[in-house]
Short mmCIF file of C-alpha atoms and ligand atoms in Angstrom, two decimals:
data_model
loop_
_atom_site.label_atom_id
_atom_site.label_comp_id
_atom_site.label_asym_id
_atom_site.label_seq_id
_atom_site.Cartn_x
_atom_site.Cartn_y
_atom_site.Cartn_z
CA UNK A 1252 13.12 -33.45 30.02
CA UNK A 1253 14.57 -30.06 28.45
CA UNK A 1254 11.81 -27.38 27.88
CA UNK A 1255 11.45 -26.98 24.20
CA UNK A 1256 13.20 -23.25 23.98
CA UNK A 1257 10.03 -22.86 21.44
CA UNK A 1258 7.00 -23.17 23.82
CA UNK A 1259 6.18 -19.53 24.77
CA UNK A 1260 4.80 -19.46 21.14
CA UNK A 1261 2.21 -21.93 22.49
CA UNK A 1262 0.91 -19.64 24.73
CA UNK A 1263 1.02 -16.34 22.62
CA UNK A 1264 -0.73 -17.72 20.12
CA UNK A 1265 -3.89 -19.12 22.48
CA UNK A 1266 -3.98 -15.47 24.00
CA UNK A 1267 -4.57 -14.41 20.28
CA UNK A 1268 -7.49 -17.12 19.95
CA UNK A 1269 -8.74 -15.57 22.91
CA UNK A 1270 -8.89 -12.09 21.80
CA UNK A 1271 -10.30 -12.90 18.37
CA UNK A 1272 -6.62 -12.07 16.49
CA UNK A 1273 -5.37 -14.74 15.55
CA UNK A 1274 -4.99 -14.49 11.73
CA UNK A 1275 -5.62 -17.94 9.07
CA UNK A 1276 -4.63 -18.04 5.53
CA UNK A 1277 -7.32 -18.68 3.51
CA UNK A 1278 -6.08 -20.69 -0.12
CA UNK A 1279 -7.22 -18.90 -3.49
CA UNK A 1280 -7.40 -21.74 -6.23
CA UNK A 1281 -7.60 -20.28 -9.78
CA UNK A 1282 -6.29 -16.79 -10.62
CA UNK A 1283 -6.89 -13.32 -8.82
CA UNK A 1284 -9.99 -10.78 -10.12
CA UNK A 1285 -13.20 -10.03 -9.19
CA UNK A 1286 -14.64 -13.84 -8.59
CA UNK A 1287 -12.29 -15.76 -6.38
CA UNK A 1288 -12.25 -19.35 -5.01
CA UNK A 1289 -11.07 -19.02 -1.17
CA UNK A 1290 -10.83 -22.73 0.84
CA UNK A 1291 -13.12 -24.14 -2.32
CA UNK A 1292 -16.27 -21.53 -1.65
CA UNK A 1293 -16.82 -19.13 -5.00
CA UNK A 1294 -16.92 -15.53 -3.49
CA UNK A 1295 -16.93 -12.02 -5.34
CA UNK A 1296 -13.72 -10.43 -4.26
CA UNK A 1297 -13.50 -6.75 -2.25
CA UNK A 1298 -10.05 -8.32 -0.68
CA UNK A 1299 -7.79 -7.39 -3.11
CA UNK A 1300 -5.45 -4.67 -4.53
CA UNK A 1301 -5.90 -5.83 -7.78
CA UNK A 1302 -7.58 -2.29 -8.46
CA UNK A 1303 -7.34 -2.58 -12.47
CA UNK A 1304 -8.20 -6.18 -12.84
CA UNK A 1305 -4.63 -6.17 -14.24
CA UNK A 1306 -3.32 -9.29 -12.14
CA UNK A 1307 -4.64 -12.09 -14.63
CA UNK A 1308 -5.17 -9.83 -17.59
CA UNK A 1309 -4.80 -11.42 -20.60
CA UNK A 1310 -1.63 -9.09 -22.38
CA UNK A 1311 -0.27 -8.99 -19.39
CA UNK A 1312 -0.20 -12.86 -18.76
CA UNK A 1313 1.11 -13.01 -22.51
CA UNK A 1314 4.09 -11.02 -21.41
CA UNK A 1315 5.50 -13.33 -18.29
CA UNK A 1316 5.02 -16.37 -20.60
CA UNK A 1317 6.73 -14.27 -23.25
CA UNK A 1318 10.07 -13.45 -20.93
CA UNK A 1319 9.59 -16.96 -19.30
CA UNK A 1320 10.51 -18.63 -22.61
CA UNK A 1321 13.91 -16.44 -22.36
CA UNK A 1322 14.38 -18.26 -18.74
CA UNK A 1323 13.13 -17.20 -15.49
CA UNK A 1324 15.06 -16.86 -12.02
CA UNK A 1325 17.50 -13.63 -12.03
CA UNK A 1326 20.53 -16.03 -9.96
CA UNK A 1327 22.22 -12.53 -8.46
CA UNK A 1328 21.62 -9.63 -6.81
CA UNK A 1329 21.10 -7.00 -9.30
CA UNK A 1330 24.89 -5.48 -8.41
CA UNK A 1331 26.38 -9.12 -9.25
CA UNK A 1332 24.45 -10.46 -12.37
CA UNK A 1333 20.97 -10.44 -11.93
CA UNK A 1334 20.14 -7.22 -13.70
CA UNK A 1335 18.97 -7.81 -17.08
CA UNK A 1336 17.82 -5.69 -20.27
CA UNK A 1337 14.40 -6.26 -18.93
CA UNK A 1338 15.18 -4.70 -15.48
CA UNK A 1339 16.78 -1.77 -17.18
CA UNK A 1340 14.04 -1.43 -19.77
CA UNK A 1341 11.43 -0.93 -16.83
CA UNK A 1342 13.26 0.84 -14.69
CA UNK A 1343 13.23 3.36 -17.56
CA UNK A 1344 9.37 2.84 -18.85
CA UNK A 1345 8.87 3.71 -14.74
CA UNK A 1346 10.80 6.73 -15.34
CA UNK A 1347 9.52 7.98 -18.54
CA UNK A 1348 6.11 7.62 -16.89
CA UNK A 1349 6.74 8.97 -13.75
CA UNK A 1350 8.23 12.40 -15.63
CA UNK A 1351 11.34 11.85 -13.53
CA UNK A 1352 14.86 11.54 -14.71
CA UNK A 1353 15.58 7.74 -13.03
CA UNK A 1354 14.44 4.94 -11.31
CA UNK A 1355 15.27 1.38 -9.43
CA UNK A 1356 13.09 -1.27 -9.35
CA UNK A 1357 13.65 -3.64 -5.99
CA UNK A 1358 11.95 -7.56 -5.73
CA UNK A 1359 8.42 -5.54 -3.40
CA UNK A 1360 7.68 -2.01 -2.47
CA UNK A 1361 8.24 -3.48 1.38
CA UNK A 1362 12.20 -3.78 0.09
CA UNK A 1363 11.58 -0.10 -1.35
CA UNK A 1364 10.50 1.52 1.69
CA UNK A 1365 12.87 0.02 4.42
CA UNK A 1366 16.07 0.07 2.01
CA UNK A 1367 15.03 3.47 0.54
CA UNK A 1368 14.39 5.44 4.22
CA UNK A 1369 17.52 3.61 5.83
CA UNK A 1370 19.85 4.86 2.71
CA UNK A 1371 18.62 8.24 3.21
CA UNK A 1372 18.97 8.72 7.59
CA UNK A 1373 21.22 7.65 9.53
CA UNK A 1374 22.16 8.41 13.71
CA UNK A 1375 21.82 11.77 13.85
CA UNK A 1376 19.20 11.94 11.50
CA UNK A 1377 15.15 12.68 11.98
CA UNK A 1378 12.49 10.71 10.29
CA UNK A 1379 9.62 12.05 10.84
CA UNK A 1380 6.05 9.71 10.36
CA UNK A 1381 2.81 10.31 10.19
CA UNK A 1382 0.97 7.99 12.67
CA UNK A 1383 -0.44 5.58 9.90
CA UNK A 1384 2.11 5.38 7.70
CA UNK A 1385 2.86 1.56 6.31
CA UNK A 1386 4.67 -0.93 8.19
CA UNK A 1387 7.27 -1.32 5.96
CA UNK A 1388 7.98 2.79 6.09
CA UNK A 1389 8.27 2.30 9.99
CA UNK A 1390 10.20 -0.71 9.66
CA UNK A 1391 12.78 1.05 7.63
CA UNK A 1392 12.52 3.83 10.21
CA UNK A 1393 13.75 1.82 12.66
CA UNK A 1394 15.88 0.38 10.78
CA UNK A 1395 17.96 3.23 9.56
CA UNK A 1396 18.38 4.66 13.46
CA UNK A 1397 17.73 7.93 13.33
CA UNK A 1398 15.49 9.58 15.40
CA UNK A 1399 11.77 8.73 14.80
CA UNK A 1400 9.38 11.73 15.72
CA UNK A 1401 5.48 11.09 15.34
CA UNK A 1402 3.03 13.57 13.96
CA UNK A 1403 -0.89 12.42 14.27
CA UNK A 1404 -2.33 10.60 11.41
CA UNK A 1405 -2.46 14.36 8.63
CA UNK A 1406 -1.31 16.59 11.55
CA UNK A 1407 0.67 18.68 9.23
CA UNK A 1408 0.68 21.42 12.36
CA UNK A 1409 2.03 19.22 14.50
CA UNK A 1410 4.38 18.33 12.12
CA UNK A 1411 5.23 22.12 11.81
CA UNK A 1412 6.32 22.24 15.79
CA UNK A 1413 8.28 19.20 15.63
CA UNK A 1414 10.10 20.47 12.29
CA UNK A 1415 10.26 24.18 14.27
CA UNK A 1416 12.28 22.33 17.59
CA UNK A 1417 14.14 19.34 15.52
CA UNK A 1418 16.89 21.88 13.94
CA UNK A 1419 20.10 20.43 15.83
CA UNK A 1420 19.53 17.20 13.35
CA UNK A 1421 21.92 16.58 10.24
CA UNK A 1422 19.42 15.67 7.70
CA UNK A 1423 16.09 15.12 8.53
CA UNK A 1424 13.31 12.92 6.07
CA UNK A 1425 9.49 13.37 6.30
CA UNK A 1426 7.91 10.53 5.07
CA UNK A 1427 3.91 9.44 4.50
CA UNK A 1428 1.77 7.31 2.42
CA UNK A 1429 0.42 8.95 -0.41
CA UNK A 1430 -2.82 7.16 0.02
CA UNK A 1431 -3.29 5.48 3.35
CA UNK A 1432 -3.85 2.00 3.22
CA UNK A 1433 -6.84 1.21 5.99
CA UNK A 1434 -7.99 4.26 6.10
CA UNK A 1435 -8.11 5.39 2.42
CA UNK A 1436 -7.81 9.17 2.56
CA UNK A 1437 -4.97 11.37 1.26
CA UNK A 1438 -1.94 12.68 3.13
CA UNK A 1439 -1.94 16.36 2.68
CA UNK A 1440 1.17 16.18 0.18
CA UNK A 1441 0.60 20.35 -0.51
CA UNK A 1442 1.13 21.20 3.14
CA UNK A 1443 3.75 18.38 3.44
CA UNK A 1444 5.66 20.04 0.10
CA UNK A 1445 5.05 23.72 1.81
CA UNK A 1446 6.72 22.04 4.97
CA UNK A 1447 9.60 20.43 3.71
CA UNK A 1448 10.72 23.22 1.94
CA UNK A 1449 10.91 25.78 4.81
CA UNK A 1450 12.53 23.67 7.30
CA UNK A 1451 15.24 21.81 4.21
CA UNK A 1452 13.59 18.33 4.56
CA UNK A 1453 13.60 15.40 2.59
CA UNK A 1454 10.08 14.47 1.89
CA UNK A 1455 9.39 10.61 0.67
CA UNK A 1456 5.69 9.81 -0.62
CA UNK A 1457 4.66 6.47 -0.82
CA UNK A 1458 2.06 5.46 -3.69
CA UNK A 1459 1.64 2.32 -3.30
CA UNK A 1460 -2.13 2.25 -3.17
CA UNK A 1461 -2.08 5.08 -5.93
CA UNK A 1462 -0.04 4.50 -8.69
CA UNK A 1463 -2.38 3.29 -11.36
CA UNK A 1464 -5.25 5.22 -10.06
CA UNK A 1465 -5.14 8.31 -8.85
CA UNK A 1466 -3.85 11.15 -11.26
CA UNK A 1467 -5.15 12.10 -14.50
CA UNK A 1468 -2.19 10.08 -15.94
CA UNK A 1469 -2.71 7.69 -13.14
CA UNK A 1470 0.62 8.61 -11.37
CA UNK A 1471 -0.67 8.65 -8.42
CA UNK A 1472 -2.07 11.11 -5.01
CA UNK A 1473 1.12 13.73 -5.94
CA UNK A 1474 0.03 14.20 -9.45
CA UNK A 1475 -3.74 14.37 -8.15
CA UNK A 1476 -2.80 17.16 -5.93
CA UNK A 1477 -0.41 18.89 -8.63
CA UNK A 1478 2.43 18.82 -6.19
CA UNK A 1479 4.40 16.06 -8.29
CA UNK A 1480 7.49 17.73 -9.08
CA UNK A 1481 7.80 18.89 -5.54
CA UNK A 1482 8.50 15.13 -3.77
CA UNK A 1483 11.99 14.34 -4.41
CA UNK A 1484 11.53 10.74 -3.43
CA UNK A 1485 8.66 8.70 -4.62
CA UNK A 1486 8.13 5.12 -4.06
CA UNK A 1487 5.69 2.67 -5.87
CA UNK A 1488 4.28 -0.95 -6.30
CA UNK A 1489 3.96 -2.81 -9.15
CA UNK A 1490 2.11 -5.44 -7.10
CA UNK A 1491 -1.15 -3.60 -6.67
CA UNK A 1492 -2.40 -2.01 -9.31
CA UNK A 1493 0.02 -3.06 -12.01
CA UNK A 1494 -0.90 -6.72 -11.10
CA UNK A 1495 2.16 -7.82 -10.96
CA UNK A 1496 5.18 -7.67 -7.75
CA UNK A 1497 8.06 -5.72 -7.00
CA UNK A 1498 8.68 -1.64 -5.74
CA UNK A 1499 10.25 1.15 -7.24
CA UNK A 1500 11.73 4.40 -6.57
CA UNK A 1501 11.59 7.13 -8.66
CA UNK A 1502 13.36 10.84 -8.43
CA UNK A 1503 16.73 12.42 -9.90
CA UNK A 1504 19.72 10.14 -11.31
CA UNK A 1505 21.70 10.97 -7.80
CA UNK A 1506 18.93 9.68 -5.70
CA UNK A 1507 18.84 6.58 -7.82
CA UNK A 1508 22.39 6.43 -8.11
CA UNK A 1509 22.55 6.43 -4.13
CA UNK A 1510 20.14 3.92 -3.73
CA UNK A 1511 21.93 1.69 -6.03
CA UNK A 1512 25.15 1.69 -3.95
CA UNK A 1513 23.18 1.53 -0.42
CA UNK A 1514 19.64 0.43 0.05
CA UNK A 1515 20.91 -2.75 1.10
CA UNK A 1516 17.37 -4.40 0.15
CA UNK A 1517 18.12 -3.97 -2.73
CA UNK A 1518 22.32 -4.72 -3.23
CA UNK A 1519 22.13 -8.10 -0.93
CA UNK A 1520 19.11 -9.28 -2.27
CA UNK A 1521 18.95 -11.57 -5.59
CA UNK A 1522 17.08 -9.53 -7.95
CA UNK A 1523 13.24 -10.59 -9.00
CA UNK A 1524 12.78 -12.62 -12.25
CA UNK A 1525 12.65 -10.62 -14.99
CA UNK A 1526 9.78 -11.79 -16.48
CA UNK A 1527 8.29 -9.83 -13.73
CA UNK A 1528 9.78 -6.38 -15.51
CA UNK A 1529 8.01 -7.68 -18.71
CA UNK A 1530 4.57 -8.03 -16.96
CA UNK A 1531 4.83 -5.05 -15.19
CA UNK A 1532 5.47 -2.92 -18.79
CA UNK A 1533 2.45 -4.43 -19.97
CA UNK A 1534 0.13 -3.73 -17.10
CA UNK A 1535 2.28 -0.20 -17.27
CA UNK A 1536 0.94 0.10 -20.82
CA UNK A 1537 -2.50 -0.61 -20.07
CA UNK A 1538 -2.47 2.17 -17.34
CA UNK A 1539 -1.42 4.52 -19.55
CA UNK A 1540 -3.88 4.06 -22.68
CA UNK A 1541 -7.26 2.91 -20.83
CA UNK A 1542 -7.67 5.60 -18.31
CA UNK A 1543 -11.53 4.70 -18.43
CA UNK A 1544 -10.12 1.52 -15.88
CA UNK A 1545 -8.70 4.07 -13.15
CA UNK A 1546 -12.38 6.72 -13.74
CA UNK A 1547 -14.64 3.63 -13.56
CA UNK A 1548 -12.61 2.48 -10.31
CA UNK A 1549 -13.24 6.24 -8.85
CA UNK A 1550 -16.93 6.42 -9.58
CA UNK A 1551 -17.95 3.54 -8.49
CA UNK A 1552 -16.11 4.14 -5.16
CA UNK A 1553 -17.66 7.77 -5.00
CA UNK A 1554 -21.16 5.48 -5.04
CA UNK A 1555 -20.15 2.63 -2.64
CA UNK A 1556 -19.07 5.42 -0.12
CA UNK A 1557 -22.20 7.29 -0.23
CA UNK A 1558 -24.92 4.68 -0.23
CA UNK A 1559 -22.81 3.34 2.99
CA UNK A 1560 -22.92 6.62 4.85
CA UNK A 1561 -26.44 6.90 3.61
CA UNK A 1562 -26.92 3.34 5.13
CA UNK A 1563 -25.46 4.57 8.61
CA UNK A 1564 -21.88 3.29 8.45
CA UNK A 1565 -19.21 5.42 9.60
CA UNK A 1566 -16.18 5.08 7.00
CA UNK A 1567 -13.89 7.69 8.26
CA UNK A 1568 -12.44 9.92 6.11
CA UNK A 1569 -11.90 7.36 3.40
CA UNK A 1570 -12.20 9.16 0.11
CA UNK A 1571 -10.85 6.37 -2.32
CA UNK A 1572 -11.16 2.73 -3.64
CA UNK A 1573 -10.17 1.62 -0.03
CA UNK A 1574 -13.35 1.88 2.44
CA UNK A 1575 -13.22 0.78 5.91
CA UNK A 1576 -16.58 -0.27 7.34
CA UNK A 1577 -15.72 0.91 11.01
CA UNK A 1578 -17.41 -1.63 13.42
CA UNK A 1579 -14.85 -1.31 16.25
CA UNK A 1580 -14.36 -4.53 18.09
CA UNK A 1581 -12.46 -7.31 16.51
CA UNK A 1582 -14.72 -9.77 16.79
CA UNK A 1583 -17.74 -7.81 15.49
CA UNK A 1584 -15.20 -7.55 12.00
CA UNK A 1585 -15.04 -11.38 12.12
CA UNK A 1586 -18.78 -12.11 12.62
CA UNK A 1587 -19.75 -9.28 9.74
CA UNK A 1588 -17.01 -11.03 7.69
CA UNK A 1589 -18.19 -14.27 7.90
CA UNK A 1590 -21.79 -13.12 7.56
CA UNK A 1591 -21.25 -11.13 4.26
CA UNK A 1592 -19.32 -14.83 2.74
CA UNK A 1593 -22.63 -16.68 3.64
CA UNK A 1594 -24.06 -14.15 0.90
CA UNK A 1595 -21.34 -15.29 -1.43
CA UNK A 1596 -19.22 -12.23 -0.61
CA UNK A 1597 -15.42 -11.67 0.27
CA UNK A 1598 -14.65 -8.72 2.69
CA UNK A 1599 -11.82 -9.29 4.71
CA UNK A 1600 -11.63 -8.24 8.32
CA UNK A 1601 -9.23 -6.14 9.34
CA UNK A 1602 -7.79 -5.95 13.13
CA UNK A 1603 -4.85 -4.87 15.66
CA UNK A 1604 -2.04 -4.84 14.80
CA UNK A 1605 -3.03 -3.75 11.25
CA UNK A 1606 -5.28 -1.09 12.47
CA UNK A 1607 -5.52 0.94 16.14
CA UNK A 1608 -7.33 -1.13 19.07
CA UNK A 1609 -10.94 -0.20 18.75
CA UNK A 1610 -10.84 0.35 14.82
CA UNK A 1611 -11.38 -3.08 13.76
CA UNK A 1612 -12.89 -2.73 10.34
CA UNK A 1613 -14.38 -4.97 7.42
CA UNK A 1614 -11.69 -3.20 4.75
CA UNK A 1615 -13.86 -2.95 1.24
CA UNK A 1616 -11.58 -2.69 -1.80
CA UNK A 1617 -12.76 -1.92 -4.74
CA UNK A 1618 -11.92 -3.22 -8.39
CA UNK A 1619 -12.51 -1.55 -11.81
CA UNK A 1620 -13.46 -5.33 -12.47
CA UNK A 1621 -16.68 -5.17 -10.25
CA UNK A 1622 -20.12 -5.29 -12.27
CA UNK A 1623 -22.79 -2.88 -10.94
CA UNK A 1624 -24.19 -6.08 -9.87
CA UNK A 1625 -21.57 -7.45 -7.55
CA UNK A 1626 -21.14 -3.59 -5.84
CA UNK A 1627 -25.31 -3.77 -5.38
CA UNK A 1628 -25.31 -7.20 -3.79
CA UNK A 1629 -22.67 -5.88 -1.31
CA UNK A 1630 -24.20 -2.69 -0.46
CA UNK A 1631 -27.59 -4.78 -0.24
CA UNK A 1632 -26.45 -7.10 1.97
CA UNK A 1633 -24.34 -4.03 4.23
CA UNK A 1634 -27.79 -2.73 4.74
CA UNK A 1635 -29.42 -6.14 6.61
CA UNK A 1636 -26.20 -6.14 8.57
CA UNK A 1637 -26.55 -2.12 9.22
CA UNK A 1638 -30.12 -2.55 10.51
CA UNK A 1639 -28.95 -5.22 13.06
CA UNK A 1640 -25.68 -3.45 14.04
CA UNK A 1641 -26.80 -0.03 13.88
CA UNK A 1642 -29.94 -0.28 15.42
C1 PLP B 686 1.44 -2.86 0.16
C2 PLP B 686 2.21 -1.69 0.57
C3 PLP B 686 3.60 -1.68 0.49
C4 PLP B 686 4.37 -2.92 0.14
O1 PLP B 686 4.33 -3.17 -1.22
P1 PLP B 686 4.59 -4.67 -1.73
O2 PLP B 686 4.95 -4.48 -3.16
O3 PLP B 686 3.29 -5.38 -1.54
O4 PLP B 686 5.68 -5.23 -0.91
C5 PLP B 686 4.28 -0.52 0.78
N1 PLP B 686 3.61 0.58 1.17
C6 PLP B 686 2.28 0.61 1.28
C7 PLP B 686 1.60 1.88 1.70
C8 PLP B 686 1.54 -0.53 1.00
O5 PLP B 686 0.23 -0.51 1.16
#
């Protein structure tokens, strides 16, 4: 008998049982918000990034349905045929909202990043990442071969000395989240800004987790630390927040021009329905005239994050909607997990590879959605789990 070529998976995946990561899909039935079904039990959500409660809004719903009615797959890449008035209409809502001259809007902000980074660096080339940047910003990293040099998660200074020593490269890119996604602090965009412009960098700021939120205007962590006009490439989701799916890029017509003949995520890839461009300009809409979703969102984090250090709980630096409940080892996320959806409670566990070995957290994401209720029966039922685990 031939081995099956295939059964090394076997094995991989046991050693994953074994250390408590091997990841299950759990099945939502009925819409995303605040109250989710998972595998049939009712549990108030903190798994999502569904920040606004825009992802089943009503207006928004109205407008897919809308755009539907006008037919639905795009059948081309958007260089081919697949670009419609829709696209093109959002792309320049994104733009006129943004305050920057263009934009391109790609099928997920995971396309964005890795077409975006490997259109701007090639061989020869530096990118240079902060240590917990995205997976899709290191995947397009890699991707685009250039040099990849590694500054410690907000290490601007150590950015500084690789910048300093790094001057024999062609172009060089510095790229970080805006607003890290497990550990839900701020990249410090003013040194970054200070940074690239001294040493002629490109600097890219992903705001995926804070388009929508943070910002007066709710453009995001540049605008919240007044450095907006200063990042020539910005990136966004329209599938957090905004409640609905794709990425964009915004900056000048050149950069979007480029990106248009060479982020190959986006030319080889058949471009997303456009009823998705209609959704998105209604959840863009919302953004922009109920500000009182994004403050709400901001306060009621400021809360969660103090009664939880005041319950013992080390959260890191977070300093947003995104709170990691630090317990360390994987399993310990799992058992907290499961303990907190026996109180009727969703809070997803989060472990390696997502997060460092040793950093396994229960990941808290907060919704502008959540009652006062639902954020005091989790921070009631944090504190029994607190006295056991902290004691
Ligand atoms: C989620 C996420 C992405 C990917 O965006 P999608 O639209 O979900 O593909 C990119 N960057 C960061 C920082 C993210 O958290």
């Amino acid at each position: 008998m031939r081995k099956d070529p295939l059964s090394w998976i076997e094995a991989e995946l046991e050693q994953l049982d074994q250390a408590g990561l091997r990841r299950r899909r759990r099945v939502r039935q009925g819409p995303q918000g605040a109250v989710v079904v998972l595998d049939g039990r009712e549990l108030v959500n903190f798994g999502s990034n569904d920040y606004l409660g825009l992802a089943s809004d009503e207006r928004v719903k109205a407008a897919a349905v809308a755009a539907v009615q006008e037919g639905w797959g795009a059948g081309a890449s958007p260089l081919v045929s697949g670009y419609s008035v829709l696209h093109q209409r959002l792309e320049s809502r994104l733009a006129e909202f943004e305050g920057r001259e263009s934009a391109v809007v790609f099928g997920s902000g995971f396309a964005a990043n890795m077409g975006t980074i490997a259109a701007l660096v090639g061989p020869g080339d530096a990118v240079y990442m902060d240590a917990k940047n995205h997976a899709s910003l290191w995947d397009g990293a890699r991707l685009s071969r250039a040099d990849v040099r590694v500054y410690g998660h907000g290490e601007y200074r150590q950015l500084e000395r690789l910048l300093e020593r790094g001057g024999q490269y062609r172009r060089r890119l510095i790229v970080t989240d805006g607003l890290f996604s497990m550990d839900g602090d701020l990249a410090p965009l003013g040194e970054l800004v200070e940074l690239a412009h001294r040493y002629e960098a490109m600097l890219l700021v992903d705001e995926a987790h804070a388009t929508g939120v943070f910002g007066a205007g709710g453009r995001g962590t540049a605008e919240h630390l007044g450095v907006e006009k200063e990042i020539p490439v910005q990136i966004g989701t329209l599938s957090k927040a905004l409640g609905s799916v794709g990425g964009f890029v915004v900056g000048s017509r050149i950069l979007i021009d480029w990106l248009v003949q060479r982020a190959r995520s986006y030319l080889f890839s058949t471009a997303p329905p456009a009823p998705m461009a209609a959704a998105a300009m209604a959840a863009l809409e919302i953004v922009q005239t109920e500000p009182i979703r994004r403050r709400r969102l901001l306060e009621s984090a400021d809360y969660v994050r103090a009664e939880l250090r005041r319950q013992g709980w080390r959260l890191g630096p977070s300093m947003s909607q995104i709170i990691p409940v630090l317990v360390g080892r994987p399993e310990t996320a799992l058992e907290f997990s499961a303990a907190l959806a026996e109180r009727g409670l969703f809070v997803p566990p989060i472990r390696p590879p997502a997060v460092p070995e040793g950093e396994s957290c229960l990941r808290i994401s907060l919704c502008a959605s959540h009652s006062s209720g639902m954020i005091d029966a989790l921070l009631e039922a944090l504190a029994v789990l607190a006295k056991r685990f902290l004691s």
